[in-house]
Structure formats: structure tokens, C-alpha cells
Coordinates of N, CA, C and O in Angstrom, one line a residue:
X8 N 12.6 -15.5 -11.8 CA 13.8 -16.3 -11.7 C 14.2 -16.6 -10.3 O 13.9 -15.8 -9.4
X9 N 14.8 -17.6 -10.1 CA 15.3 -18.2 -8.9 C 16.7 -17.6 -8.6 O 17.2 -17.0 -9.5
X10 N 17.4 -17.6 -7.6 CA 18.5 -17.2 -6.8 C 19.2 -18.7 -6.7 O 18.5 -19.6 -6.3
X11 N 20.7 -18.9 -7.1 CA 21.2 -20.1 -7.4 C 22.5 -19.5 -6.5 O 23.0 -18.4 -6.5
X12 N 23.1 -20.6 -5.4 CA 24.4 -20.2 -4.5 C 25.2 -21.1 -5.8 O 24.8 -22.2 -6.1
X13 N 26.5 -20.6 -6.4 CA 27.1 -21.3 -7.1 C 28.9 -21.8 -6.6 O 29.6 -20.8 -6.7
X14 N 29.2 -22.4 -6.4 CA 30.6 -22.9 -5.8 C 31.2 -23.1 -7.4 O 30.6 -23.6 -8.3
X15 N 32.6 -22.5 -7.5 CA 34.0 -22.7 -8.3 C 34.6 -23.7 -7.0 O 34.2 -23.7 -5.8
X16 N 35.5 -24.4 -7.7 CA 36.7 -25.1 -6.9 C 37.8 -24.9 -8.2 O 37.3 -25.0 -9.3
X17 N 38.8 -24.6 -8.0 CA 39.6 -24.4 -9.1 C 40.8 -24.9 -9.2 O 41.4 -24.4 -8.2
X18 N 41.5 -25.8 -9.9 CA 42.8 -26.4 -9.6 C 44.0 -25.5 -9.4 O 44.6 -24.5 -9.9
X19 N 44.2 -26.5 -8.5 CA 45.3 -26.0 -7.4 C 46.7 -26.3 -8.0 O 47.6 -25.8 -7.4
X20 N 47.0 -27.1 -9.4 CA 48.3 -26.8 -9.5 C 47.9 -25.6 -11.3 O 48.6 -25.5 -12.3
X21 N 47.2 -25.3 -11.1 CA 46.9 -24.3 -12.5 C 46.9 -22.6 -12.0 O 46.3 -21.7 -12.5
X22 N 47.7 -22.5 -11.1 CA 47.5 -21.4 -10.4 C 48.0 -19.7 -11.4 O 47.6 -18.6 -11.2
X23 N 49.1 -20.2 -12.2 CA 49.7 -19.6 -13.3 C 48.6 -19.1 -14.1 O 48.3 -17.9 -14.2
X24 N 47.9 -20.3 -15.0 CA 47.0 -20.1 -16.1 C 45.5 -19.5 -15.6 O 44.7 -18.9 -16.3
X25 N 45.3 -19.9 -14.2 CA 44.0 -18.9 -13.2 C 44.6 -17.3 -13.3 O 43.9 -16.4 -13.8
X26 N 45.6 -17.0 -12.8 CA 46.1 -15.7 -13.2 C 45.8 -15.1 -14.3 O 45.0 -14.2 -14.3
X27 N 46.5 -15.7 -15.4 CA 46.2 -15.3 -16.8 C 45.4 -14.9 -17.4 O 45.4 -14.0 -18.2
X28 N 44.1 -15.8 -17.0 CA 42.7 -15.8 -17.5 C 42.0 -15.0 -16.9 O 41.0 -14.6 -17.6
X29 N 42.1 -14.4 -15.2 CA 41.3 -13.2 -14.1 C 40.5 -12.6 -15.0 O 39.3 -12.7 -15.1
X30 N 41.6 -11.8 -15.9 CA 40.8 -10.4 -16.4 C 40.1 -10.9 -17.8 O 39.7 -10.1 -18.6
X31 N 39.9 -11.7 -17.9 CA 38.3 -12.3 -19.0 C 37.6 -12.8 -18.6 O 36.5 -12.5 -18.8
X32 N 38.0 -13.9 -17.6 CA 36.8 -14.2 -16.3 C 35.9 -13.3 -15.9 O 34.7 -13.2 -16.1
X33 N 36.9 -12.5 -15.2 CA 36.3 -11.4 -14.5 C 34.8 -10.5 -15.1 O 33.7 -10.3 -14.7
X34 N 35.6 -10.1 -16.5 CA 34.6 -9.2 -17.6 C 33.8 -10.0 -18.5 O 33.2 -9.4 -19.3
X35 N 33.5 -11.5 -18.5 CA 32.4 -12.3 -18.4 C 31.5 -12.2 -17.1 O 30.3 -12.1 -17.2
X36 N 32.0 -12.3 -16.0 CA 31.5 -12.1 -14.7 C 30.5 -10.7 -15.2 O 29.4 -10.9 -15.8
X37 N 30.9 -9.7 -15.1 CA 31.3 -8.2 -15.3 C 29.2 -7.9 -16.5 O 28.2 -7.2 -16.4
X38 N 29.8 -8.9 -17.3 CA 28.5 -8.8 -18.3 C 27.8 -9.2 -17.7 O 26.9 -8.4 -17.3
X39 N 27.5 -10.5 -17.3 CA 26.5 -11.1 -16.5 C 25.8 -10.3 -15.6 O 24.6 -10.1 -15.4
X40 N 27.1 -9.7 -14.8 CA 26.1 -8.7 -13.9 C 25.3 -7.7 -14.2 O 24.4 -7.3 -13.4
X41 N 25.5 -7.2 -15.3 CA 25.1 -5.9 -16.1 C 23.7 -6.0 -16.8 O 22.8 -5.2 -17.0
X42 N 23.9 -7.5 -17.1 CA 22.5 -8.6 -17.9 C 21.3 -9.0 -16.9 O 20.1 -9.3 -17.2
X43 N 21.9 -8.9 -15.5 CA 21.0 -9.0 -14.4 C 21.3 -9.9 -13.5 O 21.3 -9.9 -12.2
X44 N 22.0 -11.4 -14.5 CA 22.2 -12.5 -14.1 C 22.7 -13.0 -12.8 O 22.2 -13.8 -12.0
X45 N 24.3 -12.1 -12.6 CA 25.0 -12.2 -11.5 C 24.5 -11.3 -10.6 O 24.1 -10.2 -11.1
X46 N 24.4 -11.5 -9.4 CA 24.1 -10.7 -8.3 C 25.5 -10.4 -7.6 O 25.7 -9.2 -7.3
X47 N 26.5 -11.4 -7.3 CA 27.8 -10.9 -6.7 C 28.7 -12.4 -7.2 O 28.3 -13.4 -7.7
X48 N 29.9 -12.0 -6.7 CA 30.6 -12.8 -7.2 C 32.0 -12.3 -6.6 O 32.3 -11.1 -6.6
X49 N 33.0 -13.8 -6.0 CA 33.9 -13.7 -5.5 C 34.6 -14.2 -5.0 O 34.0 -14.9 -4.2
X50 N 35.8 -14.6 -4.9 CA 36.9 -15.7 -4.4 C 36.7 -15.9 -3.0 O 36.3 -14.9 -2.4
X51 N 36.9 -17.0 -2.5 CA 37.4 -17.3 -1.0 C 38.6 -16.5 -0.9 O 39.6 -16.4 -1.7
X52 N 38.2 -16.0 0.4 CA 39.2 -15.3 0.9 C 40.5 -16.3 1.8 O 41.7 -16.2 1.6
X53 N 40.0 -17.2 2.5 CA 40.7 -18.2 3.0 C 41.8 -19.2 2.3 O 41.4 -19.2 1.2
X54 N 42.6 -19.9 2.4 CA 43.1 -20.9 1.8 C 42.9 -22.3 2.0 O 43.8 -23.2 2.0
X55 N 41.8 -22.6 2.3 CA 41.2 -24.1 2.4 C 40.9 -24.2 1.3 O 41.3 -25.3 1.2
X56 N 40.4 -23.8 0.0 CA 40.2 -24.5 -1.3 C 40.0 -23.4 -2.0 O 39.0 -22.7 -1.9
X57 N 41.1 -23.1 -2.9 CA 40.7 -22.2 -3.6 C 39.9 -22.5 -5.2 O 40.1 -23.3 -6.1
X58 N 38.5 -20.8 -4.8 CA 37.5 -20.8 -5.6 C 37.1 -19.9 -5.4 O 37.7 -18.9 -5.0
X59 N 35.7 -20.1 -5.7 CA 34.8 -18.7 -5.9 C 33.4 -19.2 -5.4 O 33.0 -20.3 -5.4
X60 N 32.6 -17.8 -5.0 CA 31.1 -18.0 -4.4 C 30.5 -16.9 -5.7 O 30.8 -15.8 -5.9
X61 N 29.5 -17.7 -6.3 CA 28.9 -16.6 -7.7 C 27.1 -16.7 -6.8 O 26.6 -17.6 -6.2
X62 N 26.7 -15.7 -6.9 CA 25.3 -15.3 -6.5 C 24.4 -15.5 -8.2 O 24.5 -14.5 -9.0
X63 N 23.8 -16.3 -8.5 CA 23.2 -16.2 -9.9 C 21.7 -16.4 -10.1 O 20.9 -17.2 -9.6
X64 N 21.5 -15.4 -11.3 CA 19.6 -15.5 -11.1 C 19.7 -16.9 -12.4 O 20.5 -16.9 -13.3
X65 N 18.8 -18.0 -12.4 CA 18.3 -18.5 -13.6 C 16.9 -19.0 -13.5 O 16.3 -18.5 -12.6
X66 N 16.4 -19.9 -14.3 CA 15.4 -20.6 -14.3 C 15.3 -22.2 -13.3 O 14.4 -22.8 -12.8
X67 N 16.7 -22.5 -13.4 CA 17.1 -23.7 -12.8 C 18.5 -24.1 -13.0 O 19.3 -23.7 -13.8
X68 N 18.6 -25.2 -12.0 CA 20.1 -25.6 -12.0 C 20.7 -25.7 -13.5 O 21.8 -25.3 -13.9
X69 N 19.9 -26.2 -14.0 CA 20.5 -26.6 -15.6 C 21.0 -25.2 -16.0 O 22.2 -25.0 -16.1
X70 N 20.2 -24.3 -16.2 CA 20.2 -23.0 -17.1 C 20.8 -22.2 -15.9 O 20.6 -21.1 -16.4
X71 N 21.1 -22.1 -15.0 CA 22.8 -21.3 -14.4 C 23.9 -22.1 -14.9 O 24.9 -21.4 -15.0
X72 N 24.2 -23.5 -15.2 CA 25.2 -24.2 -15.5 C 25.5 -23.8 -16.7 O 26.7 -23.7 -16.9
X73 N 24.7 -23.6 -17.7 CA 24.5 -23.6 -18.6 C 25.2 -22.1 -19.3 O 26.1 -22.1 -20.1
X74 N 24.4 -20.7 -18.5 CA 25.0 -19.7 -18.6 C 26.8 -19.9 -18.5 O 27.7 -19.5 -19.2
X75 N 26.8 -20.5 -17.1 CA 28.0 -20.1 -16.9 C 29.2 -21.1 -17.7 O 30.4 -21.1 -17.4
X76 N 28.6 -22.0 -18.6 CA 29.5 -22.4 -19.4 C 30.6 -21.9 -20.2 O 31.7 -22.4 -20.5
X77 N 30.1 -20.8 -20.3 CA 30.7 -19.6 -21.4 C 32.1 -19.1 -20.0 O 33.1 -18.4 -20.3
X78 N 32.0 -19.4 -19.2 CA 33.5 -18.6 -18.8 C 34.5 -19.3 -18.8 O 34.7 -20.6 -18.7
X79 N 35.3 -18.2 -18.9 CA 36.8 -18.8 -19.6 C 37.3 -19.5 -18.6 O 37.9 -20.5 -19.0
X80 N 37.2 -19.4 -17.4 CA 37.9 -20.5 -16.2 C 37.4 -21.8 -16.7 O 38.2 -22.7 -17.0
X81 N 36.2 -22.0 -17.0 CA 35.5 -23.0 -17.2 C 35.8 -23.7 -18.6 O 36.1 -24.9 -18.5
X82 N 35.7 -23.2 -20.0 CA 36.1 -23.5 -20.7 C 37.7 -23.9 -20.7 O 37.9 -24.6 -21.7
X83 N 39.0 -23.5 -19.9 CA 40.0 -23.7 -20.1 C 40.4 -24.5 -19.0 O 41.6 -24.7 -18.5
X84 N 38.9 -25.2 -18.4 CA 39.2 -26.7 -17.2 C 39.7 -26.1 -16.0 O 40.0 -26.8 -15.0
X85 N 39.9 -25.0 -16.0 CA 40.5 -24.5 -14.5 C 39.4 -24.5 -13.3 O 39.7 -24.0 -12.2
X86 N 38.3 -25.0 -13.5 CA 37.3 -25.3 -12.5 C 37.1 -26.9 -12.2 O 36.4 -27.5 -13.0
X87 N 37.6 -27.4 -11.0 CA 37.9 -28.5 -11.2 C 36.1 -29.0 -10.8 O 35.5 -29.8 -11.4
X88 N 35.5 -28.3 -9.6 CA 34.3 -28.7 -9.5 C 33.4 -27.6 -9.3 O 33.7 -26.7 -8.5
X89 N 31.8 -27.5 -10.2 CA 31.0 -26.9 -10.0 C 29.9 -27.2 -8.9 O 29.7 -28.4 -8.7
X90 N 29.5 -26.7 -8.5 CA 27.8 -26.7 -7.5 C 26.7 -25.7 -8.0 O 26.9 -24.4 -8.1
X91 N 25.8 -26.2 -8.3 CA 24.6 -24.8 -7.9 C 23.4 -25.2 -7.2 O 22.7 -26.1 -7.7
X92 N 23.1 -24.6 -6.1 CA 22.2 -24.9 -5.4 C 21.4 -23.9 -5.4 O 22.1 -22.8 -5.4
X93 N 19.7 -23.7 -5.4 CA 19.1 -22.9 -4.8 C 19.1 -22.6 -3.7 O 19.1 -23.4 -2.7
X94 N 19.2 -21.1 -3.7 CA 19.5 -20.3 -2.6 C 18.3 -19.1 -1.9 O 17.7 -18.6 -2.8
X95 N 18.1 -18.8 -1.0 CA 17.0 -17.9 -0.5 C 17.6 -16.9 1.0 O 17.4 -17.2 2.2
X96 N 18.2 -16.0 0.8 CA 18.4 -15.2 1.9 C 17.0 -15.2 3.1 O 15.9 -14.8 2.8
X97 N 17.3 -15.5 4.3 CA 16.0 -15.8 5.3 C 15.7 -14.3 6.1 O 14.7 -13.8 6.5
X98 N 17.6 -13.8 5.9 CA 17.3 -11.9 6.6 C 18.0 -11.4 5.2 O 18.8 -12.0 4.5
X99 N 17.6 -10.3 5.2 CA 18.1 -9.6 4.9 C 17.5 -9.4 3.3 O 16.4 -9.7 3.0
X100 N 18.4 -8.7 1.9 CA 17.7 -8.4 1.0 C 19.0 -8.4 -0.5 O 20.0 -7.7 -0.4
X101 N 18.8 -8.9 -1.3 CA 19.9 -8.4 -2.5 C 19.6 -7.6 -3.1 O 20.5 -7.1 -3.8
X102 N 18.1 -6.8 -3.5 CA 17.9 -6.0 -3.9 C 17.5 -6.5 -5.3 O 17.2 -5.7 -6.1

């Protein structure tokens, strides 16, 4: 399996219903990781756009989009834009 850098962008006036939703997001995230899929996963710390940086194993762009269909941010439109790109650490190691 390939290593996919995945970008959330999440709308900015849904900030209420992004709350709401964390703790099922999150334990979708939570399985994924447990499944092998997710490697890490995490919000910008910054406030230039708020989102998330997801580390994900799949076959291809399609089938990471694909997987991550199933989360609830996603399903309830609170992700205004996805990305997945292949990704390859040049130092270092994820294990």
C-alpha cells in the first residue's frame, strides 16, 4: 500500500456542528487506525484554515477517498475541500 498526505478544509461558519460531530469523527479516525489504514491524524494547529492533516495507507487516490467517505465530517458536508496526494517521507520513518 502507498502512503497518501490527506488535507480536510472544514467550513468555517459550521463551527458548532464540527464540535458536535469530534467525538464520532474522531472514533471513525480511531478504527481506521486500529485497521492499519490511518497512520496519524490531526487538526491545524494554526488559524489560517481550519482542518486536518490525515496520514493514510491505500491502494490509490480513489480508494483513500473512498475509505474516507464513511466519516461523519464528511458525510454531514463539514469538509468543504478534500486533497490526497501521495506522500513518501525522504528522512526519517512511520514505522
Amino acid at each position: 500500500m502507498n502512503l497518501f498526505a490527506v488535507e480536510y478544509v472544514y467550513d468555517q461558519a459550521r463551527t458548532a456542528d464540527i464540535d458536535a460531530l469530534r467525538p464520532q469523527h474522531l472514533e471513525f479516525l480511531r478504527q481506521l487506525h486500529e485497521d492499519g489504514r490511518v497512520v496519524a491524524a490531526g487538526r491545524w494547529q494554526d488559524a489560517a484554515t481550519p482542518g486536518a492533516l490525515l496520514l493514510v495507507h491505500g491502494q490509490d487516490h480513489d480508494d483513500v477517498l473512498h475509505l474516507l467517505d464513511g466519516d461523519p465530517f464528511h458525510r454531514a458536508h463539514l469538509v468543504v475541500r478534500r486533497t490526497a496526494r501521495p506522500w513518501q517521507p525522504a528522512v526519517g520513518s512511520l514505522g
